[in-house]
Each structure stands twice: as structure tokens, then as C-alpha cells.
Amino acid sequence: MVNDRWLVDRASSEIGPEDIRNPLLRALARQASRADYTGADVLGARCSEDRETEALLLEVRVELGQAERRNDIQLVEPVAIVSATGSVAPQVYPLRADFPQNVPHLNANLPGLPKSLCLYLATPEDLARTIAPPRLLERVRWWMRETAYGRLHGQDQQLDPIFVGAAQAVVVSPDFFNVEGVFYVGSLYSSRPDSPIELQQLLPEEDPRKEGGTGRFVVVKLTTEALPHGQMLNLPRNVCELLSSYAELGVELSNSLRAELRMWPSKEHLKAMLDQPAIICISTPLLRENGSVEGATERAYIAAEATTGALGEALGAFAVANGYAGQLLGQDAPAIDQEALERIALLPLDIRYSFDRSLASQSSGWEERDRDKITLIGAGALGSQIALACARGGFGKWSVIDHDHLLPHNLARHALLRPHMGWPKAETLAAEIMRLLPDEAAEPIVANVLREEEQEKVRDAIHASDLVIDATASVAAARWLSRLDRPNTRALSVFLNPRGSDLVVLREAQNHAVLLDHLEMSYYWNLLHTDELKDHLSTKDVVFNGSCRTPSVQIPQSKIGVLANIAAQHIFENSHHDDAEISLWRLNPDLQIATHSFPAEAYVERELGGWSISVRNGLLDDIGAARRAAGEFETGGIVIGAWDRQNKKIYLVGASDPPPDSRQEKTGFVRGSVGLYREIEDTEARSALNLTYVGEWHTHPTGVTSRPSTDDNILLRWIADSLEYNDAPAIMVIAGEDGVRVRMLADVNLSEFVHCC
Amino acid sequence: MSSLKFFPLGNADTCLITLRDDRRMLVDFADMRDPEDDEDRRCDLPALIREEMAESKQRGFAVAAFTHLDNDHCKGSPDLLWLDHASCYQGDGRFKVETLWVPASAITEEGLDDDARIIRQEARHRLREGSGIIVFSRPERLQDWMRDQGLAISDREHCFIDAGNLAPGFDLTQDGVEFFVHSPHAYRTDDRALEDRNGDSLVFQARFTEGGQLCDVLFSADVTHEVLAEIVDLTRKNKNDDRLHWNAYKLPHHCSYTALGPEKGESLTEPVEQVDWLCRTMGEKQGFVISSSLPIPMTGTPEDEDKQPPHRQAANYYRNKIVASRNFLVTMEHPNKAAPRAIVLEVTADGLIHKALGVAGPASIVSGVAPRAG
């Protein structure tokens, strides 16, 4: 075994292990010779005449148990560890004559040459830095044991490292081998000689030489009959070896190759390509032990130095005379010119599949979710990056809604780049997603959702979606979306705070029990009670660019990128969860990320006097609890909330405690004022004016209903007077035995409802 | 992961078992090395055990099993173990034993000297106390001794385990190991006048599990082929054949021919039918045979003429007929005669594997070079 022909060819002289010059091999020999190391023993050493190649021959001991082995690996396996000048890391070749050749993670090699173990994922250059003799030896023993029990996964059989760097890639579409009746030509992506090769379909009658046609390749593709799993091909050096290596596996390749080649001179528009070289792509379906077909092994070879005409002639596909190729008539058995075939050299090509949704999901480790229809409103910096990050993971079919154009300042942090300058963001972002995932993955809608006349065209897209993402950074747009009737579409808002340090995600419940505007109110309410976030909405130190109505904040792409990608990952992971959520991520100045999550409470909704009132459940609970605690006394305080004058909505969000100077009596409650001004100021500051004083609340004692007293009516009038210049109705909330009563005075119109607790 | 370590002690036995939860268990302990003799290649057992216990932060043994009280199975153990019966065997540097396993003969046997006597006293003490001991026998076997001590059998039944049962205290699912008791068995111990210590020694199958794979190790103390034949007959009669299955077989009596058959033979000992069945049918072809013994003698050497084991002819049977010669492991030959080191068998999902010596840690092997993502 140590006299294997290839080994003698590469390293003709026997030497003592102590004479090895390569430091790693020498250390390996020392390690394996130690009496207290039993993982391997030294069999010998060899070198080439010029000492460029050295080989250490070892017998490695494999730790095998009694479980059934999937592959014939034995307790002791002889290997050659070969190092060559210029190669960064040594290669390990099994030496046993009947060592299994059909196992994963062996590197393919030319006929007559051994297949080396594919030991590491890392590149040889990275490996060279850390590889130490004990580790290499243990890795070999580990490889053997894992292979014995069939645990080294995957069927990928890379080319022997000797080819690395020489091998070119050819990029094919995922359905390349399945599409019939289509002709392809190949061309280099770039002008570099080792550029990957791009394949293009030739449309019927399209002239492949219309742009000169030189530097293009004729592509011949074949699918052979299925072969048992795991059979491994040697790498052929020429067409003759290609035919014979398939013949060894019982596959007759020449007939189908000939049939494919004959197509080219038979078509007028293809004929002209016969003076160009050919690329041969071969797919072999793999048979499992139970006879079912699973997967395929695919290989490609380029005959760069010969013309397709010469290849066809050598195979007896056609004859070329005076530059014209013609079918051979009257010959039963076509004459194969073996010598000519031997002269047509082949180089292996790596087959790479073009990027599509499946590869996107696989590369990202995300399950494939092409059925999730998503509408994105707002293709700004955040929205564009979220959509593109999701699409890169194969997630979503997208409708992109935006009315804006890409302008110079956008380039600092938008997913789109200079070539898209001046174009509508919706169109260019959708086009990029479609280019990325060629399955109609996106459609653009250039529209402003806040313009009534443009809303019609976005409604259909939203109705047809499972999820609508509001990335407009516009509260007005989010409120419009919240009110929009969309029975099967849930909404999610995503935005950054003014300084760009915090990301907020508000996601509705699947059953629409908690809507976007409710989440927004609860988010403000929680900001009031979370001291770490007291400056969340502050605009202090925020520097704006641009003019007054087109503000643009100074935030670097590095920050937006971090937060946009958190949003994308979060949306992917959670969009199928039924519950609503309020989540916040803060990128701190030291680049640590803090997360906050708040309860997404439900609201009680009522129509009252032309207004729609939403009362946070927690507010009702708090007032009920205060009443029970007060017993036979009354208690009260102010109500915090918001008016949306445009949409005629009132939100009652929170109840403050009674100020310390309040008078709590059995027959009445007089709300004090100590600290109240400060509290309202603080509320408005922390919520960026989104929450403020909207009215008063008080309770009636045990046994008394919520029916308002004369004093209560006077109080409501007082509230209305004090809010006179706010252009908003006055609100009074009274808790009694029958529940919580909400009274509203708008102008002179009084209306009310009682919510039974 | 469970593992078993067999130490090079000449013709003597010590196996240190590491359980899945890192607890340790001793099967025999015999510190045979002569510290005065520089040429002695037997290991410094107490030092190795102390080192391992310190390394694994273990302060005692879940079980110390003495298969019988011959010197080559218990020598030096009172210097290592914390013994409850006398304060002179207590103090720092000693390891407590949660449960002591002994055969019935270890309680009743008279005329013992030195360490064997001390272990007997400890066993008696624990039985009197009614805790921390499992006697491998039917309780009736100790009827007279118990009566003399004023003990009722009914109060001490929990301290006994009879052949054909699983030893208490271990659960295959929870602990990853269980022990099936083969001997001493009633067939031998009923109403006998004479005591045959080797015949009354502990024989059990330790069954480990890892990743759904069962790994059986047969411990056979110093029993003879007659005892083995009885065990095989009884076990097969009770249809417990799989309790004789082995991935590793710790040979009886240091590879003595007597564990195979009545005649040593010229070049190969012919086993009796039952022992042949035990080795051929119940053993895994890729399994291990462990001989806790001196090196196997070469033909014609003075050692080869010696009546004492190991016997070359017995070794030839195991390594020629039963397992690959690489898997016939002799404690004083591993990895070589010049510097023997302990044999480690590890329980894995692939079965029992024989660990190579001097290898790097697993992390550096499996992870290789972690490529950067980018």
C-alpha cells in the first residue's frame, strides 16, 4: 500500500521520518512515535527527488464501537499525509486499496489519483494558522469514525485542493436540468479569464452571435439514468476519460452527448456557434437504497481549447467540411475518433445555482415562506432595509407602497443606491426584490396613503396581504391604517425614535382585538412609567437636515442597519404569533442593545356624540381598584389620554393618583392640584405631546351607582371650560356600583355610556 | 458519558467506573505496587485514583464493589476509603462509600487477615446498621450469622440482592446504567458446608446506555468454568440470555485457563460448551476482552511454564476465536509492556470504544478551525 503508484510518482524516495523537512510533517512523525500516544503509528516517510513533496505514512487507530458501521472503515487505517511546496496545508490520503470511495467528504481527483479527505470547512490559508500536529491527527481519526457511522453529512465532493483556484464556476438556474427544448450559451461575467460563467437562454431564432459571439460557449446538457447513491466519479482529463468514467458506472454517455450536439448544426441560428468551445453539463439522479430517486449529482466540464465542431466530429455527431457541419448519413454506428477525443482536454467547473427563494431561505437558515403576502407602506431607509433583508431570506411576497423619489441625501442610509437616483422608491425597491427573487416577489404601488384619491389603489394590495407593515414614520399614516377596514390583514408599525437610537415594533393581534392605535397609546403610557426611556421621544440634541417640511435626521447607516435588521428578524420570527405586542430595542452608546417589551392591552370602544372613544382596560381596572380601596369615601384624579381631532377619536389611557391636597369625603371628592402641573408637563414631554390631560375621574362610595350628582355636572362644565381653547370635548369618568360611566361634553352636547365591570 | 478504566496492577483487579452524572464507582481495589521497587511497572493506584477524584471534584464513591476478599481484589482499600466501623479509618483524604457491594461470603468468612478482614468488618458493621450495603445473596444464606447478631432477616431484606435480579439503586433510563446480578447464585449457596471464595464472588453484567445504544460489560471476578457454566445454564433456563451479552468481557482470574475449561491445552484452551457459547454467541465481534493480568507469556518462557495465570493458551482462545487481537486488551501490556497505562473504555452511541492515549481534547477536534462568518 505504501508503494501505491501515485505515491511513488509523487515521492519516489524512501526516507526516515526523522529526515522530513516540512515542520508540520516532522512534528506529526514525532507525535505518532511517542510511546504514550496511541492514536497513530509511523509506517514510513517518502519524498520527491527535488524534496518539493514529502509524505508521512501513518497507521491511524480509529475508535470504533460495536454499533453497525455504515461504511467500511477499519480499526486501523493507513494514510499518507502529503505536503508539497507551495501548498498551504498538507493533504491526507487513505492508502488501503479497498478504502471506500463512495463516502461524503472525499475530494474528487483525476483517474488513477487518490481522493484526499476533506477534513475542514476552513480554507487552507486559515487552517495553516492554527493547525497543529495533534489536532490534524485527531481530526483524521474523527473523520474516520464519523464516516464509519455515516455521520459526515452531505454529498458534496469538492475538487481535490490541487484544483482549487483553477476551477471556474458556471452559474445555472435551479431548473436548468429540468427544462427541455431550450438552448443555452455561456459567457464570462467579467473580462477576467477566471470569471464565473453566466448561462443565458437562447430564444427561438435568436442569433447567438448578434454581438460578435466570440468568447461565448455552446452549452450541452445531459441527464443520465439514475445511479445508486454515493458512487463517485473521477475527474476526467479529456472527453475520452469522461466517457469511460461514466461507462465504469454503467452509463453510456456518447449517444446522448452526440444527440445533443447534433441539435446545433441542425438549427440555422445555432450553426454559427460551432467554432466556439463547449461546456458539458451532466446531471445524474441518485437512487436511494429503497429505489427512490433523491437528489442528483451534477458536474460540468469545459473544453476550452477545442471548438464544438471538433468535439461533434470526434464524437461522430456530424461532419464539418469547408466550415459547414452536416449530418452523417448512411452510417449505422457513428465513428468515434478516440484519439481526437483524448486530445480534447476538459477542466472541471463548479456548478453554482443562481439565487432564488429556495437558496435565499437555505442560506439564511429561514424556513421558506413565499406565501406570506406583505404590504410595505413606506420605502424609506428603515422600510427598504427591512424589506430587502426579509427578501434576502426568501421571506414574503411584497407590495411596496411609497410616493417618494430617491434623492441624494437618501443614499446615506437607504437600501437603494445611486443607479436608482431620482426614481420612485417603490418602483426601484420592488424591482430590486424581483431581481433578487425571480418569482414575481414584489409589485410597486406609487401612492401616498394619506391622499384620499390615491388610497383606492393601495386598499386592494392591503386587503390581499396577510401583513401590512407601516414603516412610514408617520403617525397619521399609522392611524389611517389602524382605522382601515381590513378583515384578513393584520398591521404592524415599525419606526425609530427621533434620535435613531431606539426601534419600536407595534404588532396587532391576529384577531384584531388590539389595534395599531391602541398599541400606540399603550406604548406612550408605558414610556411614562419606564425611567430608562424617559428621553426616548426627546428631540434634544437631534440635528435635522433638510428644510422644515422635509426634515431628515442625522443618523448613520450603521445604526439604522442594526435596528432595521433586528426588525426584519423579529418580523420573520413573530409574524405568525397570534398575540399583539409592543417591543422596543435600544442601541446604547456603548453599542449594547437593551430590549423592552410592554403588555399590549385591549381597549373598550364606544361611539359617543360623533366621536369614537377608546378606553384602555387597565384604566378601568385601576379606577375600579381605587374605588374598592376607598370604600365609603370618594376618590379621584385626572385622566390622561389623547384626542385625534382629525379622526374624531378620543383615547382614555391612564388615571393619575389623587394629588395630596385632594379632599376625599363620603359625599364628595375635591381633586387637589399639588404636583399636577408638573405631572402633566412630564406626561407631555415624555410622550412628545401625544398624551395629555383630557378630563377628570372620581369614584362613588360603596353601594352608590355612577349616576352623576349635581356637583358632577358642574365639574364637567368646569372641565369643558378649561379645555375651551383645546377644541376638544370634556371627559369625565365616574366609577360606581353599576360600573364605570364615561361622560362627554362636546360644545353643549352631553353624551355618556356605562361600562359594566 | 460513562466510561470504565482498568488499571495495570499485575494479576489484580481495579475498575473505576465513571457514571453519566460523573459519580464514580469502584469494582475492586488492589494497590499492588511495591514503592521500594523501581522496576515495578504496576501503577500507583491510590495516586491515580486521588488525582482523578480531585480532578472531577468527587468526594466519594457511589458504590465500592468487592467481588471477593482476596488480596488481589482489596489490598490497600482501607487506606483509601472512609470506613464507618472504626474511627482510625476516618479523616481527611479518605473517600466515603455510599454503598458497599459484597458477596455473602465476605460477611461470614473467618480467618481473614489484614485488609480483607477490615473490609469484612466494615461490611458486617453496615449490615448490622442496616444501611449502606448490598449483600449479593439470598438473606437466608446468612441466617445463622444474623441470628448470632440478634438481627431479624425481615429487618434486613433491603440489604440483600439475589442472583437473577437488578441491583438496587440504579435505573437505566435515569442513571444510564443498571447491574444484573449473576452470582453468587442459590444453586451454589444453598446449604453448603464448604465455602469456595472465588465461586462466591460477584459476577454481574453492567448495562450502560448512551444515545439509544446499549453497552454491556460482563464482570466475572475470579470464577471458574464450572461456575460460568452454571451461570449460563441458569440464565438461559430463565430466558435471560441477553443478560449475558457483552460489548466488553472482563475475564475471570487474570486470563486463567480454568475460566474456559478443565485442561489448559497445548496452544489453545478448549472451553466447555457453556463458556464457548458465552464468548462466541453473546460477545460482540467488535467488542473487547480485558485481561487484568501480567503480560501474556511467550511460548517456552519460564512464565509460560508457570501454573499461575495468565495462560497463553487461554489468551489464544480469546484473541484467535473471539475478538480481533487488537481488541484483546491486557492491562500490563497496554499500550506496551515497558510503560503500562490504564485502559479506558468509553460508552458512546457507537458502542463501547477503546480510547487512544495522549489525544487532544474533543473540542479542538470537532470544531476544527471555526471559519469566520462574513
Coordinates of N, CA and C in Angstrom, one line a residue, chain B residues 118-291:
Chain B
I118 N -10.5 -6.2 57.4 CA -11.0 -4.8 57.7 C -12.3 -4.6 56.8
I119 N -12.2 -5.0 55.6 CA -13.4 -4.8 54.7 C -14.6 -5.7 55.2
R120 N -14.2 -6.9 55.7 CA -15.3 -7.8 56.3 C -15.9 -7.1 57.4
Q121 N -15.1 -6.5 58.3 CA -15.6 -5.8 59.5 C -16.5 -4.6 59.1
E122 N -16.1 -3.9 58.0 CA -17.0 -2.8 57.6 C -18.3 -3.3 57.0
A123 N -18.2 -4.4 56.3 CA -19.4 -5.0 55.7 C -20.4 -5.4 56.9
R124 N -19.8 -6.1 57.9 CA -20.6 -6.6 59.0 C -21.2 -5.4 59.7
H125 N -20.4 -4.3 59.9 CA -20.9 -3.1 60.6 C -22.1 -2.5 59.8
R126 N -22.0 -2.4 58.5 CA -23.0 -1.8 57.7 C -24.3 -2.7 57.7
L127 N -24.1 -4.0 57.7 CA -25.2 -4.9 57.8 C -25.9 -4.8 59.1
R128 N -25.1 -4.7 60.1 CA -25.7 -4.6 61.5 C -26.6 -3.3 61.5
E129 N -26.0 -2.2 60.9 CA -26.7 -0.9 60.9 C -27.9 -0.9 60.0
G130 N -27.8 -1.8 59.0 CA -28.9 -1.9 58.1 C -28.9 -0.8 57.0
S131 N -27.8 -0.2 56.7 CA -27.7 0.7 55.6 C -26.3 0.8 55.0
G132 N -26.3 1.2 53.7 CA -25.0 1.4 53.0 C -24.4 0.1 52.6
I133 N -25.2 -0.9 52.4 CA -24.6 -2.2 52.0 C -25.6 -3.0 51.2
I134 N -25.1 -3.6 50.2 CA -25.9 -4.6 49.5 C -25.1 -5.9 49.5
V135 N -25.7 -7.0 50.1 CA -25.0 -8.3 50.1 C -25.6 -9.1 49.0
F136 N -24.7 -9.6 48.1 CA -25.2 -10.4 46.9 C -25.4 -11.8 47.4
S137 N -26.7 -12.1 47.7 CA -27.0 -13.4 48.3 C -28.5 -13.4 48.6
R138 N -29.0 -14.6 48.8 CA -30.3 -14.7 49.4 C -30.1 -14.4 50.9
P139 N -31.0 -13.7 51.6 CA -30.8 -13.4 53.0 C -30.7 -14.7 53.9
E140 N -31.4 -15.7 53.4 CA -31.4 -17.0 54.2 C -29.9 -17.5 54.4
R141 N -29.1 -17.2 53.4 CA -27.7 -17.7 53.5 C -27.0 -17.2 54.7
L142 N -27.4 -16.1 55.2 CA -26.8 -15.5 56.4 C -27.6 -15.7 57.7
Q143 N -28.5 -16.6 57.6 CA -29.4 -16.9 58.7 C -28.7 -17.0 60.1
D144 N -27.7 -17.9 60.1 CA -27.0 -18.2 61.4 C -26.3 -16.9 61.9
W145 N -25.6 -16.3 61.0 CA -24.8 -15.1 61.4 C -25.8 -14.0 61.9
M146 N -26.9 -13.8 61.2 CA -27.9 -12.8 61.6 C -28.4 -13.1 63.0
R147 N -28.7 -14.4 63.2 CA -29.3 -14.8 64.5 C -28.3 -14.5 65.6
D148 N -27.0 -14.8 65.4 CA -26.0 -14.6 66.4 C -25.9 -13.1 66.7
Q149 N -26.2 -12.3 65.7 CA -26.1 -10.8 65.9 C -27.4 -10.2 66.5
G150 N -28.4 -11.1 66.6 CA -29.7 -10.6 67.1 C -30.4 -9.8 66.1
L151 N -30.2 -10.2 64.8 CA -30.9 -9.4 63.7 C -31.9 -10.3 63.1
A152 N -33.1 -9.7 62.7 CA -34.1 -10.5 62.0 C -34.0 -10.3 60.5
I153 N -34.1 -11.4 59.8 CA -33.9 -11.3 58.3 C -34.9 -10.3 57.8
S154 N -36.1 -10.3 58.3 CA -37.2 -9.4 57.8 C -36.8 -7.9 57.9
D155 N -35.9 -7.6 58.9 CA -35.5 -6.2 59.0 C -34.3 -5.8 58.1
R156 N -33.7 -6.9 57.5 CA -32.6 -6.6 56.6 C -32.7 -7.0 55.2
E157 N -34.0 -7.3 54.8 CA -34.1 -7.8 53.4 C -33.7 -6.8 52.4
H158 N -33.8 -5.5 52.7 CA -33.4 -4.4 51.7 C -31.9 -4.4 51.5
C159 N -31.1 -5.1 52.4 CA -29.7 -5.1 52.2 C -29.2 -6.3 51.4
F160 N -30.1 -7.0 50.8 CA -29.8 -8.2 50.0 C -30.3 -8.1 48.6
I161 N -29.5 -8.7 47.7 CA -30.0 -8.9 46.3 C -29.6 -10.2 45.8
D162 N -30.5 -10.9 45.3 CA -30.3 -12.3 44.9 C -30.0 -12.3 43.4
A163 N -29.3 -13.4 42.9 CA -29.0 -13.5 41.5 C -30.3 -13.5 40.7
G164 N -30.2 -13.1 39.5 CA -31.3 -13.0 38.6 C -32.1 -11.7 38.7
N165 N -31.6 -10.8 39.5 CA -32.3 -9.5 39.7 C -31.3 -8.3 39.4
L166 N -31.9 -7.2 39.3 CA -31.2 -5.9 39.1 C -30.8 -5.4 40.4
A167 N -29.5 -5.0 40.5 CA -29.1 -4.4 41.8 C -29.8 -3.1 42.1
P168 N -30.2 -2.9 43.3 CA -31.0 -1.7 43.6 C -30.1 -0.4 43.5
G169 N -30.7 0.7 43.3 CA -30.0 2.0 43.3 C -29.7 2.6 42.0
F170 N -29.9 1.8 40.9 CA -29.6 2.3 39.6 C -30.7 2.0 38.6
D171 N -30.9 3.0 37.8 CA -32.0 2.9 36.8 C -31.4 3.3 35.4
L172 N -31.7 2.4 34.5 CA -31.0 2.5 33.2 C -31.4 3.9 32.5
T173 N -32.6 4.2 32.6 CA -33.1 5.5 32.0 C -32.5 6.7 32.7
Q174 N -32.6 6.7 34.0 CA -32.2 7.8 34.8 C -30.6 7.9 34.9
D175 N -30.0 6.8 35.3 CA -28.6 6.8 35.6 C -27.7 6.4 34.4
G176 N -28.4 5.8 33.4 CA -27.6 5.4 32.2 C -26.9 4.1 32.5
V177 N -27.3 3.4 33.6 CA -26.6 2.1 33.9 C -27.5 1.3 34.8
E178 N -27.4 0.0 34.6 CA -28.1 -0.9 35.6 C -27.2 -2.2 35.7
F179 N -27.3 -2.9 36.8 CA -26.5 -4.1 37.1 C -27.3 -5.3 37.3
F180 N -27.1 -6.3 36.5 CA -27.8 -7.5 36.6 C -26.9 -8.5 37.3
V181 N -27.4 -9.1 38.4 CA -26.6 -10.0 39.3 C -26.7 -11.4 38.8
H182 N -25.5 -12.0 38.5 CA -25.5 -13.4 38.1 C -25.1 -14.3 39.2
S183 N -24.2 -13.8 40.1 CA -23.6 -14.7 41.1 C -23.2 -13.9 42.3
P184 N -23.1 -14.4 43.5 CA -23.4 -15.8 43.9 C -24.9 -16.1 43.6
H185 N -25.1 -17.4 43.2 CA -26.5 -17.8 43.0 C -26.8 -18.9 43.9
A186 N -28.1 -19.1 44.0 CA -28.7 -20.0 45.0 C -28.2 -21.5 44.8
Y187 N -28.0 -21.8 43.5 CA -27.5 -23.1 43.2 C -26.2 -23.5 43.9
R188 N -25.4 -22.5 44.1 CA -24.2 -22.7 44.8 C -24.3 -22.5 46.3
T189 N -25.1 -21.6 46.7 CA -25.1 -21.2 48.1 C -26.1 -21.9 49.0
D190 N -27.0 -22.7 48.4 CA -27.9 -23.4 49.3 C -27.2 -24.5 50.1
D191 N -27.4 -24.4 51.4 CA -27.0 -25.5 52.3 C -25.6 -26.1 52.0
R192 N -24.6 -25.3 51.9 CA -23.3 -25.9 51.6 C -22.5 -25.7 52.8
A193 N -21.6 -26.7 53.0 CA -20.7 -26.7 54.2 C -19.5 -25.9 53.8
L194 N -19.0 -26.1 52.7 CA -17.7 -25.5 52.3 C -17.9 -24.2 51.6
E195 N -16.9 -23.3 51.8 CA -17.0 -22.0 51.1 C -15.9 -21.9 50.0
D196 N -16.3 -21.7 48.9 CA -15.4 -21.5 47.8 C -15.4 -20.0 47.4
R197 N -14.4 -19.3 47.9 CA -14.5 -17.9 47.8 C -14.6 -17.3 46.4
N198 N -13.8 -17.9 45.5 CA -13.9 -17.4 44.1 C -15.3 -17.8 43.5
G199 N -15.8 -18.9 44.0 CA -17.1 -19.3 43.5 C -18.2 -18.4 44.1
D200 N -17.9 -17.9 45.2 CA -18.9 -17.0 45.8 C -18.6 -15.5 45.6
S201 N -18.0 -15.3 44.5 CA -17.6 -13.9 44.2 C -18.7 -13.2 43.3
L202 N -18.7 -11.9 43.2 CA -19.7 -11.2 42.5 C -19.5 -11.4 41.0
V203 N -20.5 -11.8 40.3 CA -20.5 -11.8 38.8 C -21.7 -11.0 38.4
F204 N -21.5 -10.0 37.6 CA -22.6 -9.2 37.2 C -22.4 -8.6 35.8
Q205 N -23.5 -8.2 35.2 CA -23.5 -7.5 33.9 C -23.8 -6.1 34.1
A206 N -22.9 -5.2 33.8 CA -23.2 -3.7 33.9 C -23.7 -3.3 32.5
R207 N -25.0 -2.8 32.5 CA -25.6 -2.4 31.2 C -25.6 -0.9 31.2
F208 N -24.9 -0.3 30.2 CA -24.9 1.2 30.1 C -25.7 1.5 28.9
T209 N -26.2 2.8 28.8 CA -26.8 3.2 27.6 C -26.4 4.6 27.3
E210 N -26.2 4.9 26.0 CA -25.8 6.2 25.5 C -26.4 6.4 24.1
G211 N -27.2 7.4 23.9 CA -27.7 7.7 22.6 C -28.5 6.6 22.0
G212 N -29.2 5.8 22.9 CA -30.1 4.7 22.4 C -29.3 3.4 22.3
Q213 N -28.0 3.5 22.4 CA -27.2 2.3 22.3 C -26.9 1.6 23.6
L214 N -27.1 0.3 23.7 CA -26.8 -0.4 25.0 C -25.4 -0.9 24.9
C215 N -24.6 -0.8 26.0 CA -23.3 -1.4 26.0 C -23.2 -2.2 27.3
D216 N -22.9 -3.5 27.1 CA -22.9 -4.4 28.2 C -21.5 -4.8 28.6
V217 N -21.2 -4.7 29.8 CA -19.8 -5.1 30.3 C -20.0 -6.2 31.3
L218 N -19.4 -7.4 31.1 CA -19.5 -8.5 32.0 C -18.3 -8.6 32.9
F219 N -18.6 -8.5 34.2 CA -17.6 -8.6 35.2 C -17.7 -10.0 35.8
S220 N -16.5 -10.7 35.9 CA -16.7 -12.1 36.2 C -15.7 -12.5 37.4
A221 N -15.2 -11.5 38.1 CA -14.3 -11.8 39.2 C -13.3 -12.9 39.0
D222 N -13.3 -13.9 39.8 CA -12.3 -15.0 39.6 C -13.0 -16.3 39.4
V223 N -14.1 -16.3 38.8 CA -14.9 -17.6 38.8 C -14.3 -18.6 37.8
T224 N -14.6 -19.8 38.0 CA -14.1 -20.9 37.1 C -15.1 -21.3 36.1
H225 N -14.7 -22.1 35.1 CA -15.6 -22.5 34.1 C -16.8 -23.2 34.6
E226 N -16.6 -23.9 35.8 CA -17.8 -24.6 36.4 C -18.8 -23.6 36.8
V227 N -18.4 -22.5 37.4 CA -19.3 -21.5 37.9 C -19.9 -20.8 36.7
L228 N -19.1 -20.5 35.7 CA -19.6 -19.8 34.5 C -20.7 -20.7 33.8
A229 N -20.4 -22.0 33.8 CA -21.3 -22.9 33.1 C -22.7 -22.9 33.9
E230 N -22.6 -22.9 35.2 CA -23.8 -22.8 36.0 C -24.6 -21.6 35.7
I231 N -23.8 -20.5 35.6 CA -24.5 -19.1 35.4 C -25.2 -19.2 34.0
V232 N -24.5 -19.7 33.0 CA -25.0 -19.8 31.7 C -26.3 -20.6 31.7
D233 N -26.2 -21.8 32.3 CA -27.4 -22.7 32.4 C -28.6 -22.0 33.0
L234 N -28.3 -21.4 34.2 CA -29.4 -20.8 34.9 C -30.0 -19.7 34.2
T235 N -29.1 -18.8 33.6 CA -29.6 -17.6 32.9 C -30.4 -18.0 31.7
R236 N -30.0 -19.0 31.0 CA -30.7 -19.5 29.8 C -32.0 -20.1 30.2
K237 N -32.0 -20.9 31.3 CA -33.2 -21.5 31.8 C -34.2 -20.5 32.1
N238 N -33.8 -19.4 32.6 CA -34.7 -18.3 33.0 C -35.0 -17.3 31.8
K239 N -34.5 -17.7 30.7 CA -34.7 -16.9 29.4 C -34.1 -15.5 29.6
N240 N -33.1 -15.4 30.3 CA -32.4 -14.0 30.4 C -31.2 -14.0 29.6
D241 N -31.1 -14.6 28.5 CA -29.9 -14.7 27.7 C -29.2 -13.4 27.4
D242 N -30.0 -12.3 27.2 CA -29.4 -11.1 26.9 C -28.6 -10.5 28.0
R243 N -28.8 -11.0 29.2 CA -28.1 -10.6 30.4 C -26.7 -11.2 30.4
L244 N -26.4 -12.0 29.4 CA -25.0 -12.5 29.3 C -24.3 -11.8 28.1
H245 N -25.1 -11.0 27.4 CA -24.5 -10.3 26.2 C -23.3 -9.4 26.7
W246 N -22.3 -9.2 25.9 CA -21.2 -8.3 26.3 C -20.6 -7.6 25.1
N247 N -20.4 -6.3 25.4 CA -19.5 -5.5 24.5 C -18.1 -5.6 25.0
A248 N -18.0 -5.7 26.3 CA -16.6 -6.0 26.9 C -16.8 -7.1 27.9
Y249 N -15.8 -7.9 28.0 CA -15.8 -9.1 28.9 C -14.6 -8.9 29.7
K250 N -14.7 -8.6 31.0 CA -13.6 -8.6 32.0 C -13.4 -10.0 32.4
L251 N -12.3 -10.6 31.9 CA -12.0 -12.0 32.0 C -11.9 -12.4 33.5
P252 N -12.3 -13.6 33.8 CA -12.1 -14.1 35.2 C -10.7 -14.5 35.4
H253 N -10.3 -14.2 36.6 CA -9.0 -14.7 37.2 C -7.8 -14.5 36.2
H254 N -7.6 -13.3 35.8 CA -6.4 -12.9 35.1 C -6.0 -13.8 33.9
C255 N -7.1 -14.1 33.1 CA -6.9 -14.9 31.9 C -6.4 -16.4 32.3
S256 N -7.0 -16.9 33.3 CA -6.7 -18.3 33.6 C -7.4 -19.3 32.7
Y257 N -6.8 -20.4 32.4 CA -7.4 -21.4 31.5 C -8.6 -22.0 32.3
T258 N -8.6 -21.9 33.6 CA -9.7 -22.5 34.4 C -11.0 -21.8 34.1
A259 N -11.0 -20.6 33.6 CA -12.2 -20.0 33.3 C -12.8 -20.4 32.0
L260 N -12.0 -21.2 31.3 CA -12.5 -21.7 30.0 C -12.9 -23.2 30.1
G261 N -12.0 -24.0 30.6 CA -12.2 -25.4 30.6 C -11.3 -26.1 31.6
P262 N -11.4 -27.5 31.7 CA -10.6 -28.2 32.7 C -9.2 -28.4 32.3
E263 N -8.9 -28.4 31.0 CA -7.5 -28.6 30.5 C -6.9 -27.3 29.9
K264 N -5.7 -27.1 30.2 CA -5.0 -25.9 29.7 C -4.8 -26.0 28.2
G265 N -4.5 -27.2 27.7 CA -4.3 -27.3 26.3 C -2.9 -27.0 25.9
E266 N -2.5 -27.4 24.6 CA -1.1 -27.1 24.2 C -0.9 -25.7 23.7
S267 N -1.7 -25.3 22.7 CA -1.6 -23.9 22.3 C -2.9 -23.2 22.5
L268 N -4.0 -23.9 22.8 CA -5.3 -23.2 22.9 C -6.1 -24.0 23.9
T269 N -6.7 -23.3 24.8 CA -7.6 -23.9 25.8 C -9.0 -24.2 25.1
E270 N -9.4 -25.4 25.2 CA -10.8 -25.7 24.7 C -11.8 -25.3 25.8
P271 N -12.7 -24.5 25.5 CA -13.7 -24.1 26.5 C -14.8 -25.2 26.6
V272 N -15.4 -25.2 27.8 CA -16.6 -26.0 27.9 C -17.7 -25.4 27.1
E273 N -18.7 -26.2 26.8 CA -19.7 -25.7 25.8 C -20.4 -24.4 26.3
Q274 N -20.7 -24.3 27.5 CA -21.4 -23.1 28.0 C -20.5 -21.9 27.9
V275 N -19.3 -22.0 28.2 CA -18.4 -20.9 28.2 C -18.1 -20.5 26.7
D276 N -18.0 -21.5 25.8 CA -17.9 -21.2 24.4 C -19.1 -20.4 23.9
W277 N -20.2 -20.8 24.3 CA -21.5 -20.1 23.9 C -21.4 -18.7 24.4
L278 N -21.0 -18.5 25.7 CA -21.0 -17.2 26.3 C -20.0 -16.3 25.5
C279 N -18.9 -16.8 25.1 CA -17.9 -16.0 24.3 C -18.3 -15.7 22.9
R280 N -18.7 -16.8 22.2 CA -19.0 -16.7 20.8 C -20.3 -16.0 20.5
T281 N -21.3 -16.5 21.2 CA -22.7 -16.1 20.8 C -23.1 -14.8 21.5
M282 N -22.6 -14.6 22.7 CA -23.1 -13.4 23.5 C -22.1 -12.3 23.3
G283 N -20.9 -12.5 22.8 CA -20.0 -11.4 22.7 C -20.1 -10.7 21.4
E284 N -19.9 -9.4 21.4 CA -19.8 -8.6 20.1 C -18.5 -8.9 19.4
K285 N -18.6 -9.1 18.1 CA -17.4 -9.4 17.3 C -16.4 -8.2 17.4
Q286 N -17.0 -7.0 17.5 CA -16.1 -5.9 17.6 C -15.9 -5.4 19.0
G287 N -16.2 -6.3 19.9 CA -16.1 -6.0 21.3 C -14.7 -6.2 21.9
F288 N -14.6 -6.0 23.2 CA -13.3 -6.1 23.8 C -13.3 -7.1 24.9
V289 N -12.1 -7.8 25.0 CA -11.8 -8.7 26.1 C -10.7 -8.1 26.9
I290 N -11.0 -8.0 28.2 CA -10.0 -7.4 29.1 C -9.4 -8.4 30.0
S291 N -8.1 -8.5 30.0 CA -7.4 -9.4 30.9 C -6.6 -8.6 31.9

